Amino acid sequence: MDLSILNDLKLTKVAVSKIDTFDFENVKFGEKFTDHMLICEYKNGEWGPVEIKPYAPITLDPSARVFHYGQAIFEGMKAYKDENDDVWMFRPDQNFERFNKSAVRLAMPVIDETRFIGGLRELLKVEKAWVRKGLGNSLYIRPFMIATESGVIASPSNEFIFCILLSPAKSYYSGKIKVQIADYYSRAANGGIGAAKASGNYSAQFYPTKLAQEAGFNQVIWTDSTHTHLEESGTMNVFFRINNTLYTAPTSDRILDGVTRKSLIALGEHLGYDIKIEPVQVDTIVNAAKNGTLKEIFGAGTAAVVNQIEGFAYKDDYYQLPDVSDKDSYALQLKEALTKLQNKLSDDPFNWTTKL
C-alpha cells in the first residue's frame, strides 16, 4: 500500500456533528448517513487525490454517462467496535478485489488499494464515534463508482467518481420469509454481468420481485436461463439443507461471489458441517420438500448476514419447510458464529478481522 498517495488527502470537517441528535436505536437500514464521506475523481487516465468532506449532494451534468449507460458499481461492507472501543473491518481485501473485478467487467478503471482501503481507514478514523459497540450494532460501508463524463455517445466514460458512504446499522432481521422460485424471469446469463456488483443487476430484479410480492411472497429465488437450477435468493446467495448436508451453487458468470457466502462456507467446514458446492437443481429441492428431507433454506448477505426462509412456491404449488429448533438450525448456528467473530466476541481462526 503506497501511503504517500494519502499525503495529499484533503480533510474538511463539518462545523457541527449531527451525532448527538441521531437516533441509533431506531435507525432503518441504509436510510441515514454519518457526517462525512470520501470522494475521489478519475480524469485524464488517472485517479486524483482523496478527499474527505461533509456528506452532501454530488452535482452531475444531465448527460453524465451513468444516467444513460449505467456504468455504476458498488460494494457492501461493515465495521464493528469491540468492548475496548477498537474498530474492526471484516475482510476488506475481499470487497476491494471484487470491486475491481466489477470495474473491469463494466469497462471502468480499477482503483488502487491505498485509495480504497487506505482511504476507508482514514474515513473511519474521522467517523469512529459513529461505530457503536454491542452485538447487533455496526457501521455499514458503501463504496461505489459512477461514470461522470458528459455526452450521450454510447461508449465507456473517461471520467469517474469513487465515493464511500457510511451508515449506522442495527441488527437486520425481518423474520422468516416466503419466496417464489422464478420460472420465467432470470437474474443473469452466461457471459453477462451477474458476477459483478453492478447497479443494473439490482434494478432489473425490482419488477419480478414486485410481482412476487403482489402474489404474497417476500422475495424471489432466481434460476438460470433454463429455470432448472437455483442460483440466488433476492439480493443474497442461497443455501439449502437436505438432511444434514448443506448445498450452495458454485460461483459463475451468473452468481455473485458473496463475502458472507464464502465466510459461512469456511465457518461451516470449520464447525464440521457437510457442505457441498455444486449446481442445485430445482427438481432436487422440490422432491426433497415433498419427501421431508429438506430442512432449511436461507439467504446470506452483508446486511442481514442470514435470512431464514420458511417456505417456497414453485409454479402452482407451495412447500412449507419444517420447524427446526433454534439450537438445531444451521442458519442460526452459522449466523451466531459469524456475528460473534465479526464483533470480536469469539476467536478469529481465519484472520478475517482487521483492526483500524
mmCIF file of C-alpha atoms in Angstrom:
data_model
loop_
_atom_site.group_PDB
_atom_site.id
_atom_site.type_symbol
_atom_site.label_atom_id
_atom_site.label_comp_id
_atom_site.label_asym_id
_atom_site.label_seq_id
_atom_site.Cartn_x
_atom_site.Cartn_y
_atom_site.Cartn_z
ATOM 1 C CA MET A 1 0.000 0.000 0.000
ATOM 2 C CA ASP A 2 1.572 3.295 -1.137
ATOM 3 C CA LEU A 3 0.749 5.551 1.804
ATOM 4 C CA SER A 4 2.380 8.518 0.071
ATOM 5 C CA ILE A 5 -0.796 8.811 -2.002
ATOM 6 C CA LEU A 6 -2.694 9.749 1.153
ATOM 7 C CA ASN A 7 -0.262 12.542 1.959
ATOM 8 C CA ASP A 8 -2.389 14.693 -0.328
ATOM 9 C CA LEU A 9 -5.601 13.754 1.487
ATOM 10 C CA LYS A 10 -7.839 16.763 1.906
ATOM 11 C CA LEU A 11 -9.941 16.735 5.072
ATOM 12 C CA THR A 12 -12.796 19.166 5.634
ATOM 13 C CA LYS A 13 -14.820 18.558 8.783
ATOM 14 C CA VAL A 14 -18.412 19.576 9.491
ATOM 15 C CA ALA A 15 -18.865 22.625 11.698
ATOM 16 C CA VAL A 16 -21.276 20.770 13.992
ATOM 17 C CA SER A 17 -21.762 16.985 14.076
ATOM 18 C CA LYS A 18 -25.300 15.593 13.979
ATOM 19 C CA ILE A 19 -24.292 12.570 16.063
ATOM 20 C CA ASP A 20 -25.799 13.941 19.299
ATOM 21 C CA THR A 21 -29.257 14.131 17.697
ATOM 22 C CA PHE A 22 -29.006 10.808 15.854
ATOM 23 C CA ASP A 23 -31.417 8.053 16.977
ATOM 24 C CA PHE A 24 -29.167 4.986 16.962
ATOM 25 C CA GLU A 25 -31.869 2.763 18.466
ATOM 26 C CA ASN A 26 -34.439 3.277 15.724
ATOM 27 C CA VAL A 27 -32.291 3.674 12.628
ATOM 28 C CA LYS A 28 -33.593 1.967 9.484
ATOM 29 C CA PHE A 29 -31.023 0.144 7.392
ATOM 30 C CA GLY A 30 -29.352 2.339 4.781
ATOM 31 C CA GLU A 31 -31.505 5.442 5.303
ATOM 32 C CA LYS A 32 -29.273 7.761 7.323
ATOM 33 C CA PHE A 33 -25.588 8.590 6.932
ATOM 34 C CA THR A 34 -22.715 9.909 9.007
ATOM 35 C CA ASP A 35 -21.256 13.424 8.903
ATOM 36 C CA HIS A 36 -18.611 12.794 6.254
ATOM 37 C CA MET A 37 -17.989 10.940 3.004
ATOM 38 C CA LEU A 38 -14.936 10.112 0.911
ATOM 39 C CA ILE A 39 -14.667 11.161 -2.707
ATOM 40 C CA CYS A 40 -12.023 10.764 -5.401
ATOM 41 C CA GLU A 41 -12.149 11.658 -9.118
ATOM 42 C CA TYR A 42 -10.697 9.882 -12.143
ATOM 43 C CA LYS A 43 -9.695 12.161 -15.029
ATOM 44 C CA ASN A 44 -7.048 12.165 -17.775
ATOM 45 C CA GLY A 45 -6.322 8.494 -17.207
ATOM 46 C CA GLU A 46 -5.522 8.630 -13.504
ATOM 47 C CA TRP A 47 -7.060 8.849 -10.052
ATOM 48 C CA GLY A 48 -6.712 12.183 -8.264
ATOM 49 C CA PRO A 49 -6.300 12.954 -4.557
ATOM 50 C CA VAL A 50 -8.604 11.524 -1.897
ATOM 51 C CA GLU A 51 -10.940 13.982 -0.188
ATOM 52 C CA ILE A 52 -12.969 13.516 3.000
ATOM 53 C CA LYS A 53 -15.639 16.160 3.324
ATOM 54 C CA PRO A 54 -19.098 16.772 4.796
ATOM 55 C CA TYR A 55 -21.810 14.491 3.434
ATOM 56 C CA ALA A 56 -23.560 16.433 0.657
ATOM 57 C CA PRO A 57 -25.176 16.008 -2.773
ATOM 58 C CA ILE A 58 -22.992 15.394 -5.823
ATOM 59 C CA THR A 59 -23.633 17.661 -8.816
ATOM 60 C CA LEU A 60 -23.560 15.974 -12.243
ATOM 61 C CA ASP A 61 -24.241 17.053 -15.800
ATOM 62 C CA PRO A 62 -27.587 15.683 -17.087
ATOM 63 C CA SER A 63 -25.663 13.915 -19.851
ATOM 64 C CA ALA A 64 -23.311 12.101 -17.444
ATOM 65 C CA ARG A 65 -22.807 8.576 -18.785
ATOM 66 C CA VAL A 66 -24.053 6.910 -15.596
ATOM 67 C CA PHE A 67 -27.573 8.190 -16.347
ATOM 68 C CA HIS A 68 -27.604 6.899 -19.907
ATOM 69 C CA TYR A 69 -25.481 3.760 -19.997
ATOM 70 C CA GLY A 70 -25.449 2.560 -16.410
ATOM 71 C CA GLN A 71 -21.728 2.423 -15.639
ATOM 72 C CA ALA A 72 -22.133 2.074 -11.873
ATOM 73 C CA ILE A 73 -20.788 -0.439 -9.357
ATOM 74 C CA PHE A 74 -20.792 -0.697 -5.569
ATOM 75 C CA GLU A 75 -19.810 -2.801 -2.568
ATOM 76 C CA GLY A 76 -21.347 -3.532 0.836
ATOM 77 C CA MET A 77 -19.137 -3.861 3.921
ATOM 78 C CA LYS A 78 -19.344 -3.348 7.685
ATOM 79 C CA ALA A 79 -17.176 -2.080 10.530
ATOM 80 C CA TYR A 80 -17.609 -3.140 14.166
ATOM 81 C CA LYS A 81 -16.494 -1.825 17.560
ATOM 82 C CA ASP A 82 -15.385 -4.207 20.287
ATOM 83 C CA GLU A 83 -15.719 -3.815 24.066
ATOM 84 C CA ASN A 84 -12.362 -1.985 24.183
ATOM 85 C CA ASP A 85 -13.632 0.661 21.729
ATOM 86 C CA ASP A 86 -11.382 -0.617 18.960
ATOM 87 C CA VAL A 87 -12.872 -0.574 15.441
ATOM 88 C CA TRP A 88 -12.515 -3.595 13.171
ATOM 89 C CA MET A 89 -13.173 -4.149 9.471
ATOM 90 C CA PHE A 90 -14.293 -7.541 8.177
ATOM 91 C CA ARG A 91 -12.400 -8.924 5.167
ATOM 92 C CA PRO A 92 -11.959 -5.578 3.361
ATOM 93 C CA ASP A 93 -9.470 -7.200 0.973
ATOM 94 C CA GLN A 94 -12.284 -9.347 -0.447
ATOM 95 C CA ASN A 95 -14.505 -6.330 -1.147
ATOM 96 C CA PHE A 96 -11.564 -4.458 -2.673
ATOM 97 C CA GLU A 97 -10.783 -7.342 -5.040
ATOM 98 C CA ARG A 98 -14.428 -7.813 -6.031
ATOM 99 C CA PHE A 99 -14.886 -4.073 -6.588
ATOM 100 C CA ASN A 100 -12.090 -4.090 -9.140
ATOM 101 C CA LYS A 101 -13.440 -7.225 -10.828
ATOM 102 C CA SER A 102 -16.745 -5.396 -11.225
ATOM 103 C CA ALA A 103 -14.915 -2.348 -12.569
ATOM 104 C CA VAL A 104 -13.085 -4.370 -15.228
ATOM 105 C CA ARG A 105 -16.318 -6.048 -16.353
ATOM 106 C CA LEU A 106 -18.045 -2.669 -16.800
ATOM 107 C CA ALA A 107 -15.090 -1.039 -18.610
ATOM 108 C CA MET A 108 -14.317 1.175 -15.612
ATOM 109 C CA PRO A 109 -10.865 1.956 -14.162
ATOM 110 C CA VAL A 110 -9.596 -0.174 -11.293
ATOM 111 C CA ILE A 111 -8.764 1.674 -8.110
ATOM 112 C CA ASP A 112 -5.648 1.112 -6.026
ATOM 113 C CA GLU A 113 -5.628 -0.401 -2.549
ATOM 114 C CA THR A 114 -4.392 2.844 -0.983
ATOM 115 C CA ARG A 115 -7.373 4.896 -2.120
ATOM 116 C CA PHE A 116 -9.902 2.141 -1.408
ATOM 117 C CA ILE A 117 -8.736 0.539 1.851
ATOM 118 C CA GLY A 118 -6.356 3.300 2.965
ATOM 119 C CA GLY A 119 -8.961 5.967 2.243
ATOM 120 C CA LEU A 120 -11.610 3.944 4.054
ATOM 121 C CA ARG A 121 -9.333 3.698 7.094
ATOM 122 C CA GLU A 122 -8.959 7.472 7.178
ATOM 123 C CA LEU A 123 -12.711 7.977 6.836
ATOM 124 C CA LEU A 124 -13.390 5.514 9.663
ATOM 125 C CA LYS A 125 -10.899 7.345 11.890
ATOM 126 C CA VAL A 126 -12.858 10.553 11.341
ATOM 127 C CA GLU A 127 -16.204 8.796 11.983
ATOM 128 C CA LYS A 128 -15.077 6.401 14.734
ATOM 129 C CA ALA A 129 -17.726 7.698 17.168
ATOM 130 C CA TRP A 130 -20.445 6.554 14.732
ATOM 131 C CA VAL A 131 -19.423 2.912 15.203
ATOM 132 C CA ARG A 132 -21.428 1.701 18.207
ATOM 133 C CA LYS A 133 -20.339 -1.319 20.201
ATOM 134 C CA GLY A 134 -22.611 -4.186 21.174
ATOM 135 C CA LEU A 135 -23.716 -7.296 19.277
ATOM 136 C CA GLY A 136 -26.066 -6.219 16.515
ATOM 137 C CA ASN A 137 -24.548 -2.762 16.034
ATOM 138 C CA SER A 138 -22.334 -1.977 13.064
ATOM 139 C CA LEU A 139 -21.429 0.731 10.595
ATOM 140 C CA TYR A 140 -22.458 -0.157 7.058
ATOM 141 C CA ILE A 141 -19.914 0.883 4.428
ATOM 142 C CA ARG A 142 -20.986 1.646 0.846
ATOM 143 C CA PRO A 143 -18.146 2.234 -1.649
ATOM 144 C CA PHE A 144 -19.339 2.979 -5.182
ATOM 145 C CA MET A 145 -18.126 4.263 -8.551
ATOM 146 C CA ILE A 146 -20.114 6.044 -11.250
ATOM 147 C CA ALA A 147 -19.352 7.335 -14.753
ATOM 148 C CA THR A 148 -19.433 11.143 -14.855
ATOM 149 C CA GLU A 149 -18.207 12.177 -18.318
ATOM 150 C CA SER A 150 -20.786 14.244 -20.165
ATOM 151 C CA GLY A 151 -22.166 13.249 -23.559
ATOM 152 C CA VAL A 152 -24.673 10.658 -24.708
ATOM 153 C CA ILE A 153 -22.480 8.797 -27.194
ATOM 154 C CA ALA A 154 -22.694 5.061 -26.477
ATOM 155 C CA SER A 155 -19.138 4.472 -25.301
ATOM 156 C CA PRO A 156 -17.378 3.997 -21.961
ATOM 157 C CA SER A 157 -16.819 7.085 -19.867
ATOM 158 C CA ASN A 158 -13.341 8.524 -19.396
ATOM 159 C CA GLU A 159 -14.258 10.224 -16.128
ATOM 160 C CA PHE A 160 -15.483 8.681 -12.889
ATOM 161 C CA ILE A 161 -16.171 9.398 -9.233
ATOM 162 C CA PHE A 162 -15.290 6.955 -6.462
ATOM 163 C CA CYS A 163 -17.121 7.571 -3.215
ATOM 164 C CA ILE A 164 -17.586 5.918 0.190
ATOM 165 C CA LEU A 165 -20.636 6.497 2.394
ATOM 166 C CA LEU A 166 -21.131 5.286 5.972
ATOM 167 C CA SER A 167 -24.480 4.391 7.539
ATOM 168 C CA PRO A 168 -25.092 3.251 11.154
ATOM 169 C CA ALA A 169 -26.924 -0.071 11.253
ATOM 170 C CA LYS A 170 -28.728 -2.184 13.806
ATOM 171 C CA SER A 171 -29.200 -5.926 13.617
ATOM 172 C CA TYR A 172 -31.211 -6.533 10.438
ATOM 173 C CA TYR A 173 -33.913 -9.141 10.944
ATOM 174 C CA SER A 174 -37.268 -9.254 9.206
ATOM 175 C CA GLY A 175 -38.283 -12.712 10.404
ATOM 176 C CA LYS A 176 -38.600 -15.765 8.211
ATOM 177 C CA ILE A 177 -39.707 -15.057 4.660
ATOM 178 C CA LYS A 178 -41.650 -16.792 1.915
ATOM 179 C CA VAL A 179 -40.117 -16.949 -1.544
ATOM 180 C CA GLN A 180 -41.113 -17.777 -5.088
ATOM 181 C CA ILE A 181 -38.819 -19.782 -7.373
ATOM 182 C CA ALA A 182 -38.506 -17.973 -10.705
ATOM 183 C CA ASP A 183 -39.759 -19.940 -13.699
ATOM 184 C CA TYR A 184 -39.827 -17.104 -16.247
ATOM 185 C CA TYR A 185 -37.527 -14.229 -15.243
ATOM 186 C CA SER A 186 -33.753 -14.634 -14.855
ATOM 187 C CA ARG A 187 -31.320 -12.541 -12.866
ATOM 188 C CA ALA A 188 -28.315 -13.147 -15.114
ATOM 189 C CA ALA A 189 -26.934 -15.187 -18.016
ATOM 190 C CA ASN A 190 -23.658 -16.800 -19.012
ATOM 191 C CA GLY A 191 -21.281 -14.122 -20.241
ATOM 192 C CA GLY A 192 -23.345 -11.385 -18.587
ATOM 193 C CA ILE A 193 -22.666 -9.219 -15.546
ATOM 194 C CA GLY A 194 -24.301 -11.375 -12.849
ATOM 195 C CA ALA A 195 -20.982 -11.858 -11.056
ATOM 196 C CA ALA A 196 -20.341 -8.095 -10.965
ATOM 197 C CA LYS A 197 -21.843 -5.922 -8.255
ATOM 198 C CA ALA A 198 -23.329 -3.664 -10.897
ATOM 199 C CA SER A 199 -26.235 -1.374 -10.089
ATOM 200 C CA GLY A 200 -28.166 -2.584 -13.134
ATOM 201 C CA ASN A 201 -28.308 -6.111 -11.719
ATOM 202 C CA TYR A 202 -30.448 -4.844 -8.879
ATOM 203 C CA SER A 203 -32.772 -2.574 -10.848
ATOM 204 C CA ALA A 204 -33.537 -5.495 -13.180
ATOM 205 C CA GLN A 205 -34.688 -7.534 -10.180
ATOM 206 C CA PHE A 206 -37.181 -4.981 -8.911
ATOM 207 C CA TYR A 207 -40.050 -5.748 -11.324
ATOM 208 C CA PRO A 208 -40.148 -9.567 -10.918
ATOM 209 C CA THR A 209 -39.746 -9.097 -7.171
ATOM 210 C CA LYS A 210 -42.671 -6.682 -7.192
ATOM 211 C CA LEU A 211 -44.790 -9.316 -8.944
ATOM 212 C CA ALA A 212 -43.784 -11.920 -6.348
ATOM 213 C CA GLN A 213 -44.681 -9.557 -3.517
ATOM 214 C CA GLU A 214 -48.070 -8.861 -5.075
ATOM 215 C CA ALA A 215 -48.625 -12.635 -5.070
ATOM 216 C CA GLY A 216 -47.911 -12.782 -1.327
ATOM 217 C CA PHE A 217 -44.187 -13.577 -1.256
ATOM 218 C CA ASN A 218 -41.254 -11.593 0.098
ATOM 219 C CA GLN A 219 -38.584 -12.456 -2.425
ATOM 220 C CA VAL A 220 -37.580 -14.487 -5.469
ATOM 221 C CA ILE A 221 -35.121 -17.361 -5.701
ATOM 222 C CA TRP A 222 -33.512 -16.825 -9.076
ATOM 223 C CA THR A 223 -32.889 -19.631 -11.527
ATOM 224 C CA ASP A 224 -30.650 -19.897 -14.582
ATOM 225 C CA SER A 225 -31.950 -19.176 -18.076
ATOM 226 C CA THR A 226 -33.273 -22.741 -18.381
ATOM 227 C CA HIS A 227 -35.020 -22.407 -14.991
ATOM 228 C CA THR A 228 -33.685 -25.791 -13.924
ATOM 229 C CA HIS A 229 -31.018 -24.672 -11.425
ATOM 230 C CA LEU A 230 -31.294 -22.474 -8.338
ATOM 231 C CA GLU A 231 -28.830 -19.615 -8.007
ATOM 232 C CA GLU A 232 -29.512 -16.669 -5.663
ATOM 233 C CA SER A 233 -32.280 -15.506 -3.323
ATOM 234 C CA GLY A 234 -33.265 -11.883 -3.835
ATOM 235 C CA THR A 235 -30.018 -9.952 -3.427
ATOM 236 C CA MET A 236 -28.352 -12.746 -1.427
ATOM 237 C CA ASN A 237 -26.574 -16.018 -2.046
ATOM 238 C CA VAL A 238 -28.689 -19.006 -1.018
ATOM 239 C CA PHE A 239 -28.101 -22.248 0.903
ATOM 240 C CA PHE A 240 -30.216 -25.426 1.045
ATOM 241 C CA ARG A 241 -30.032 -28.030 3.819
ATOM 242 C CA ILE A 242 -31.123 -31.547 2.831
ATOM 243 C CA ASN A 243 -30.956 -33.821 5.861
ATOM 244 C CA ASN A 244 -27.606 -32.782 7.364
ATOM 245 C CA THR A 245 -25.867 -31.659 4.186
ATOM 246 C CA LEU A 246 -25.685 -28.002 3.185
ATOM 247 C CA TYR A 247 -25.725 -27.198 -0.541
ATOM 248 C CA THR A 248 -24.962 -23.974 -2.355
ATOM 249 C CA ALA A 249 -24.304 -23.261 -6.028
ATOM 250 C CA PRO A 250 -20.751 -22.538 -7.196
ATOM 251 C CA THR A 251 -19.954 -19.006 -8.295
ATOM 252 C CA SER A 252 -20.024 -18.327 -12.025
ATOM 253 C CA ASP A 253 -20.724 -15.565 -14.553
ATOM 254 C CA ARG A 254 -24.245 -15.535 -13.125
ATOM 255 C CA ILE A 255 -23.644 -15.728 -9.383
ATOM 256 C CA LEU A 256 -22.036 -13.115 -7.157
ATOM 257 C CA ASP A 257 -19.001 -14.237 -5.168
ATOM 258 C CA GLY A 258 -20.516 -13.148 -1.860
ATOM 259 C CA VAL A 259 -18.140 -12.397 1.017
ATOM 260 C CA THR A 260 -20.728 -13.608 3.535
ATOM 261 C CA ARG A 261 -21.291 -16.743 1.424
ATOM 262 C CA LYS A 262 -17.619 -17.726 1.362
ATOM 263 C CA SER A 263 -17.273 -16.883 5.056
ATOM 264 C CA LEU A 264 -20.215 -19.104 6.012
ATOM 265 C CA ILE A 265 -18.799 -21.954 3.911
ATOM 266 C CA ALA A 266 -15.434 -21.725 5.688
ATOM 267 C CA LEU A 267 -17.107 -21.399 9.098
ATOM 268 C CA GLY A 268 -19.381 -24.356 8.393
ATOM 269 C CA GLU A 269 -16.469 -26.543 7.384
ATOM 270 C CA HIS A 270 -14.601 -25.397 10.498
ATOM 271 C CA LEU A 271 -17.615 -26.440 12.611
ATOM 272 C CA GLY A 272 -17.696 -29.848 10.919
ATOM 273 C CA TYR A 273 -20.710 -29.358 8.638
ATOM 274 C CA ASP A 274 -21.032 -31.415 5.464
ATOM 275 C CA ILE A 275 -21.065 -28.721 2.763
ATOM 276 C CA LYS A 276 -21.324 -29.352 -0.955
ATOM 277 C CA ILE A 277 -20.645 -26.593 -3.502
ATOM 278 C CA GLU A 278 -22.341 -27.841 -6.636
ATOM 279 C CA PRO A 279 -25.194 -26.956 -9.015
ATOM 280 C CA VAL A 280 -28.548 -27.210 -7.213
ATOM 281 C CA GLN A 281 -31.457 -28.414 -9.353
ATOM 282 C CA VAL A 282 -34.983 -27.123 -8.820
ATOM 283 C CA ASP A 283 -36.315 -30.685 -9.024
ATOM 284 C CA THR A 284 -33.916 -31.813 -6.285
ATOM 285 C CA ILE A 285 -35.220 -29.180 -3.869
ATOM 286 C CA VAL A 286 -38.877 -29.737 -4.785
ATOM 287 C CA ASN A 287 -38.529 -33.510 -4.304
ATOM 288 C CA ALA A 288 -36.698 -33.010 -1.006
ATOM 289 C CA ALA A 289 -39.542 -30.756 0.168
ATOM 290 C CA LYS A 290 -42.080 -33.422 -0.816
ATOM 291 C CA ASN A 291 -40.307 -36.292 0.953
ATOM 292 C CA GLY A 292 -39.444 -34.286 4.070
ATOM 293 C CA THR A 293 -35.652 -34.268 3.727
ATOM 294 C CA LEU A 294 -35.455 -30.515 3.007
ATOM 295 C CA LYS A 295 -34.789 -28.986 6.425
ATOM 296 C CA GLU A 296 -33.731 -25.385 5.769
ATOM 297 C CA ILE A 297 -33.242 -22.714 3.114
ATOM 298 C CA PHE A 298 -31.548 -19.413 3.921
ATOM 299 C CA GLY A 299 -30.055 -16.422 2.187
ATOM 300 C CA ALA A 300 -26.628 -14.991 3.044
ATOM 301 C CA GLY A 301 -25.508 -11.384 2.592
ATOM 302 C CA THR A 302 -23.868 -8.400 4.261
ATOM 303 C CA ALA A 303 -26.988 -6.623 5.503
ATOM 304 C CA ALA A 304 -28.860 -9.479 7.186
ATOM 305 C CA VAL A 305 -25.955 -11.951 7.416
ATOM 306 C CA VAL A 306 -28.525 -14.793 7.294
ATOM 307 C CA ASN A 307 -32.208 -14.624 6.333
ATOM 308 C CA GLN A 308 -34.240 -17.774 7.032
ATOM 309 C CA ILE A 309 -36.843 -18.948 4.516
ATOM 310 C CA GLU A 310 -39.973 -20.649 5.849
ATOM 311 C CA GLY A 311 -41.360 -21.892 2.559
ATOM 312 C CA PHE A 312 -41.299 -21.533 -1.207
ATOM 313 C CA ALA A 313 -43.647 -21.606 -4.171
ATOM 314 C CA TYR A 314 -42.834 -23.248 -7.470
ATOM 315 C CA LYS A 315 -45.318 -22.886 -10.307
ATOM 316 C CA ASP A 316 -48.720 -23.561 -8.696
ATOM 317 C CA ASP A 317 -47.548 -25.340 -5.554
ATOM 318 C CA TYR A 318 -46.341 -24.061 -2.175
ATOM 319 C CA TYR A 319 -43.976 -26.031 0.064
ATOM 320 C CA GLN A 320 -43.751 -25.256 3.773
ATOM 321 C CA LEU A 321 -40.442 -26.103 5.428
ATOM 322 C CA PRO A 322 -40.435 -27.941 8.769
ATOM 323 C CA ASP A 323 -39.947 -26.075 12.041
ATOM 324 C CA VAL A 324 -36.333 -26.591 13.065
ATOM 325 C CA SER A 325 -35.485 -25.527 16.621
ATOM 326 C CA ASP A 326 -33.074 -22.617 17.018
ATOM 327 C CA LYS A 327 -30.408 -24.861 18.544
ATOM 328 C CA ASP A 328 -30.651 -27.299 15.594
ATOM 329 C CA SER A 329 -30.779 -24.642 12.876
ATOM 330 C CA TYR A 330 -27.677 -24.480 10.681
ATOM 331 C CA ALA A 331 -28.756 -20.978 9.605
ATOM 332 C CA LEU A 332 -28.821 -19.620 13.149
ATOM 333 C CA GLN A 333 -25.693 -21.501 14.237
ATOM 334 C CA LEU A 334 -23.754 -20.008 11.338
ATOM 335 C CA LYS A 335 -25.183 -16.525 11.888
ATOM 336 C CA GLU A 336 -24.216 -16.590 15.558
ATOM 337 C CA ALA A 337 -20.718 -17.867 14.807
ATOM 338 C CA LEU A 338 -20.085 -15.209 12.148
ATOM 339 C CA THR A 339 -21.530 -12.238 14.054
ATOM 340 C CA LYS A 340 -19.569 -13.146 17.185
ATOM 341 C CA LEU A 341 -16.386 -13.362 15.132
ATOM 342 C CA GLN A 342 -17.095 -10.012 13.455
ATOM 343 C CA ASN A 343 -17.749 -8.343 16.829
ATOM 344 C CA LYS A 344 -14.597 -9.862 18.402
ATOM 345 C CA LEU A 345 -16.681 -11.885 20.849
ATOM 346 C CA SER A 346 -15.028 -15.122 19.736
ATOM 347 C CA ASP A 347 -11.728 -16.223 18.253
ATOM 348 C CA ASP A 348 -10.929 -15.456 14.621
ATOM 349 C CA PRO A 349 -9.028 -18.526 13.382
ATOM 350 C CA PHE A 350 -9.125 -17.199 9.797
ATOM 351 C CA ASN A 351 -7.626 -13.737 10.487
ATOM 352 C CA TRP A 352 -10.581 -12.114 8.723
ATOM 353 C CA THR A 353 -10.833 -9.085 11.036
ATOM 354 C CA THR A 354 -8.571 -6.088 10.534
ATOM 355 C CA LYS A 355 -8.028 -3.511 13.275
ATOM 356 C CA LEU A 356 -8.378 0.144 12.352
#
